[in-house]
PDB file of C-alpha atoms in Angstrom:
ATOM      1  CA  MET A   1      34.911  -6.382  -7.853  1.00  0.00           C
ATOM      2  CA  SER A   2      34.580  -3.974  -4.969  1.00  0.00           C
ATOM      3  CA  GLY A   3      33.354  -5.179  -1.600  1.00  0.00           C
ATOM      4  CA  THR A   4      32.743  -8.549  -0.091  1.00  0.00           C
ATOM      5  CA  TRP A   5      29.947 -10.893  -1.075  1.00  0.00           C
ATOM      6  CA  ILE A   6      27.834 -10.007   1.930  1.00  0.00           C
ATOM      7  CA  GLU A   7      27.997  -6.309   1.028  1.00  0.00           C
ATOM      8  CA  ILE A   8      26.870  -7.118  -2.493  1.00  0.00           C
ATOM      9  CA  VAL A   9      23.998  -9.240  -1.168  1.00  0.00           C
ATOM     10  CA  TRP A  10      22.892  -6.449   1.188  1.00  0.00           C
ATOM     11  CA  ASP A  11      23.053  -3.945  -1.663  1.00  0.00           C
ATOM     12  CA  LEU A  12      20.883  -6.237  -3.782  1.00  0.00           C
ATOM     13  CA  ILE A  13      18.345  -6.623  -0.956  1.00  0.00           C
ATOM     14  CA  ILE A  14      18.181  -2.842  -0.531  1.00  0.00           C
ATOM     15  CA  MET A  15      17.732  -2.395  -4.291  1.00  0.00           C
ATOM     16  CA  VAL A  16      14.920  -4.963  -4.337  1.00  0.00           C
ATOM     17  CA  PHE A  17      13.017  -3.106  -1.603  1.00  0.00           C
ATOM     18  CA  LEU A  18      13.505   0.258  -3.317  1.00  0.00           C
ATOM     19  CA  LEU A  19      12.526  -1.052  -6.758  1.00  0.00           C
ATOM     20  CA  ALA A  20       9.510  -2.936  -5.393  1.00  0.00           C
ATOM     21  CA  GLY A  21       8.339   0.197  -3.590  1.00  0.00           C
ATOM     22  CA  THR A  22       8.770   2.250  -6.738  1.00  0.00           C
ATOM     23  CA  PHE A  23       6.895  -0.357  -8.777  1.00  0.00           C
ATOM     24  CA  PHE A  24       3.946  -0.313  -6.384  1.00  0.00           C
ATOM     25  CA  ILE A  25       3.770   3.480  -6.373  1.00  0.00           C
ATOM     26  CA  ILE A  26       3.861   3.653 -10.185  1.00  0.00           C
ATOM     27  CA  SER A  27       1.220   0.924 -10.512  1.00  0.00           C
ATOM     28  CA  CYS A  28      -0.864   2.758  -7.905  1.00  0.00           C
ATOM     29  CA  SER A  29      -0.727   5.908 -10.017  1.00  0.00           C
ATOM     30  CA  ILE A  30      -1.760   4.016 -13.141  1.00  0.00           C
ATOM     31  CA  GLY A  31      -4.587   2.296 -11.230  1.00  0.00           C
ATOM     32  CA  ILE A  32      -5.961   5.586  -9.952  1.00  0.00           C
ATOM     33  CA  ILE A  33      -6.138   6.899 -13.506  1.00  0.00           C
ATOM     34  CA  ARG A  34      -7.413   3.733 -15.211  1.00  0.00           C
ATOM     35  CA  PHE A  35      -9.924   2.153 -12.806  1.00  0.00           C
ATOM     36  CA  PRO A  36     -13.606   2.929 -13.399  1.00  0.00           C
ATOM     37  CA  ASP A  37     -15.142   3.750 -10.011  1.00  0.00           C
ATOM     38  CA  VAL A  38     -14.335   5.161  -6.596  1.00  0.00           C
ATOM     39  CA  TYR A  39     -13.984   1.799  -4.886  1.00  0.00           C
ATOM     40  CA  THR A  40     -11.484   0.270  -7.280  1.00  0.00           C
ATOM     41  CA  ARG A  41      -9.493   3.505  -7.399  1.00  0.00           C
ATOM     42  CA  LEU A  42      -9.439   3.618  -3.627  1.00  0.00           C
ATOM     43  CA  HIS A  43      -8.278  -0.004  -3.529  1.00  0.00           C
ATOM     44  CA  ALA A  44      -5.407   0.803  -5.888  1.00  0.00           C
ATOM     45  CA  ALA A  45      -4.479   3.906  -3.927  1.00  0.00           C
ATOM     46  CA  THR A  46      -4.386   2.244  -0.520  1.00  0.00           C
ATOM     47  CA  LYS A  47      -2.671  -0.982  -1.572  1.00  0.00           C
ATOM     48  CA  GLY A  48      -0.120   0.745  -3.776  1.00  0.00           C
ATOM     49  CA  ALA A  49       0.671   3.474  -1.314  1.00  0.00           C
ATOM     50  CA  THR A  50       0.932   1.092   1.630  1.00  0.00           C
ATOM     51  CA  LEU A  51       3.233  -1.359  -0.122  1.00  0.00           C
ATOM     52  CA  GLY A  52       5.140   1.302  -2.043  1.00  0.00           C
ATOM     53  CA  VAL A  53       5.897   3.662   0.801  1.00  0.00           C
ATOM     54  CA  SER A  54       6.646   0.788   3.165  1.00  0.00           C
ATOM     55  CA  GLY A  55       9.037  -0.783   0.663  1.00  0.00           C
ATOM     56  CA  ILE A  56      10.924   2.448   0.138  1.00  0.00           C
ATOM     57  CA  MET A  57      11.123   3.138   3.875  1.00  0.00           C
ATOM     58  CA  ILE A  58      12.339  -0.408   4.586  1.00  0.00           C
ATOM     59  CA  GLY A  59      14.993   0.043   1.892  1.00  0.00           C
ATOM     60  CA  ALA A  60      16.041   3.373   3.419  1.00  0.00           C
ATOM     61  CA  PHE A  61      16.147   1.824   6.898  1.00  0.00           C
ATOM     62  CA  LEU A  62      18.341  -1.045   5.688  1.00  0.00           C
ATOM     63  CA  PHE A  63      20.623   1.357   3.831  1.00  0.00           C
ATOM     64  CA  LEU A  64      21.144   3.519   6.912  1.00  0.00           C
ATOM     65  CA  TYR A  65      21.733   0.475   9.092  1.00  0.00           C
ATOM     66  CA  ILE A  66      24.101  -1.373   6.744  1.00  0.00           C
ATOM     67  CA  GLU A  67      26.070   1.550   5.293  1.00  0.00           C
ATOM     68  CA  HIS A  68      26.201   3.919   8.279  1.00  0.00           C
ATOM     69  CA  GLY A  69      25.371   1.752  11.291  1.00  0.00           C
ATOM     70  CA  MET A  70      22.414   3.956  12.259  1.00  0.00           C
ATOM     71  CA  ILE A  71      19.107   2.626  13.529  1.00  0.00           C
ATOM     72  CA  SER A  72      16.471   5.170  12.573  1.00  0.00           C
ATOM     73  CA  GLY A  73      13.574   5.133  14.992  1.00  0.00           C
ATOM     74  CA  LYS A  74      11.724   7.629  12.816  1.00  0.00           C
ATOM     75  CA  LEU A  75      11.763   5.243   9.870  1.00  0.00           C
ATOM     76  CA  ILE A  76      10.552   2.365  12.036  1.00  0.00           C
ATOM     77  CA  LEU A  77       7.715   4.493  13.377  1.00  0.00           C
ATOM     78  CA  GLY A  78       6.909   5.682   9.855  1.00  0.00           C
ATOM     79  CA  ILE A  79       6.720   2.116   8.555  1.00  0.00           C
ATOM     80  CA  ILE A  80       4.453   1.041  11.408  1.00  0.00           C
ATOM     81  CA  PHE A  81       2.280   4.143  11.014  1.00  0.00           C
ATOM     82  CA  VAL A  82       1.796   3.630   7.264  1.00  0.00           C
ATOM     83  CA  LEU A  83       1.084  -0.089   7.630  1.00  0.00           C
ATOM     84  CA  LEU A  84      -1.553   0.560  10.310  1.00  0.00           C
ATOM     85  CA  THR A  85      -3.289   3.698   9.092  1.00  0.00           C
ATOM     86  CA  ALA A  86      -3.433   3.498   5.289  1.00  0.00           C
ATOM     87  CA  PRO A  87      -5.638   0.364   5.043  1.00  0.00           C
ATOM     88  CA  VAL A  88      -7.926   1.568   7.821  1.00  0.00           C
ATOM     89  CA  SER A  89      -8.371   4.994   6.246  1.00  0.00           C
ATOM     90  CA  GLY A  90      -9.078   3.417   2.844  1.00  0.00           C
ATOM     91  CA  HIS A  91     -11.712   1.187   4.402  1.00  0.00           C
ATOM     92  CA  MET A  92     -13.381   4.079   6.200  1.00  0.00           C
ATOM     93  CA  ILE A  93     -13.397   6.279   3.094  1.00  0.00           C
ATOM     94  CA  SER A  94     -14.952   3.503   0.995  1.00  0.00           C
ATOM     95  CA  ARG A  95     -17.533   2.814   3.692  1.00  0.00           C
ATOM     96  CA  ALA A  96     -18.460   6.504   3.823  1.00  0.00           C
ATOM     97  CA  ALA A  97     -18.710   6.613   0.028  1.00  0.00           C
ATOM     98  CA  TYR A  98     -20.983   3.568  -0.002  1.00  0.00           C
ATOM     99  CA  ARG A  99     -23.237   4.905   2.736  1.00  0.00           C
ATOM    100  CA  SER A 100     -23.514   8.285   1.008  1.00  0.00           C
ATOM    101  CA  GLY A 101     -24.821   6.585  -2.135  1.00  0.00           C
ATOM    102  CA  VAL A 102     -21.859   6.442  -4.512  1.00  0.00           C
ATOM    103  CA  GLN A 103     -22.763   3.769  -7.067  1.00  0.00           C
ATOM    104  CA  LEU A 104     -20.663   0.733  -7.871  1.00  0.00           C
ATOM    105  CA  TRP A 105     -19.307   0.222 -11.373  1.00  0.00           C
ATOM    106  CA  ASP A 106     -21.970  -1.054 -13.791  1.00  0.00           C
ATOM    107  CA  HIS A 107     -20.094  -4.305 -14.450  1.00  0.00           C
ATOM    108  CA  SER A 108     -19.635  -5.241 -10.800  1.00  0.00           C
ATOM    109  CA  ILE A 109     -20.712  -8.824 -10.211  1.00  0.00           C
ATOM    110  CA  LYS A 110     -22.893  -8.321  -7.131  1.00  0.00           C
ATOM    111  CA  ASP A 111     -23.242  -6.110  -4.081  1.00  0.00           C
ATOM    112  CA  ASP A 112     -22.855  -8.257  -0.949  1.00  0.00           C
ATOM    113  CA  TYR A 113     -22.525  -5.252   1.312  1.00  0.00           C
ATOM    114  CA  LYS A 114     -26.015  -3.947   0.521  1.00  0.00           C
ATOM    115  CA  ASN A 115     -27.764  -6.521   2.732  1.00  0.00           C
ATOM    116  CA  VAL A 116     -25.408  -5.814   5.630  1.00  0.00           C
ATOM    117  CA  VAL A 117     -26.025  -2.057   5.450  1.00  0.00           C
ATOM    118  CA  GLU A 118     -29.786  -2.534   5.237  1.00  0.00           C
ATOM    119  CA  SER A 119     -29.806  -4.812   8.302  1.00  0.00           C
ATOM    120  CA  ASP A 120     -27.656  -2.336  10.256  1.00  0.00           C
ATOM    121  CA  ASP A 121     -30.015   0.549   9.445  1.00  0.00           C
ATOM    122  CA  LYS A 122     -33.038  -1.254  10.906  1.00  0.00           C
TER     123      LYS A 122
END
């Protein structure tokens, strides 16, 4: 066995972050292809990309810190930037799509946002 137990544990933690990020990105890609309308596709894209990219960047940050003793400010800023901007941009794109008249999927249960938009337009 090479390395101490703490090194093995850190390697496992880094692998978990990298594999989780990869899983979210792959599931995001499948969701974009398989989901029926713009809103569900956008949900898959923003959630998957946010969690996937953040997981991979956290794994890269931990790897650089543990293996090389480097604290990467660029990775920290990248993680913060992705976590703040991706959900907001997804929300704004879906809001613009709704206001421009893109229809919901036929099997959607109900449209709660319709009443809010109509009251805002008055």
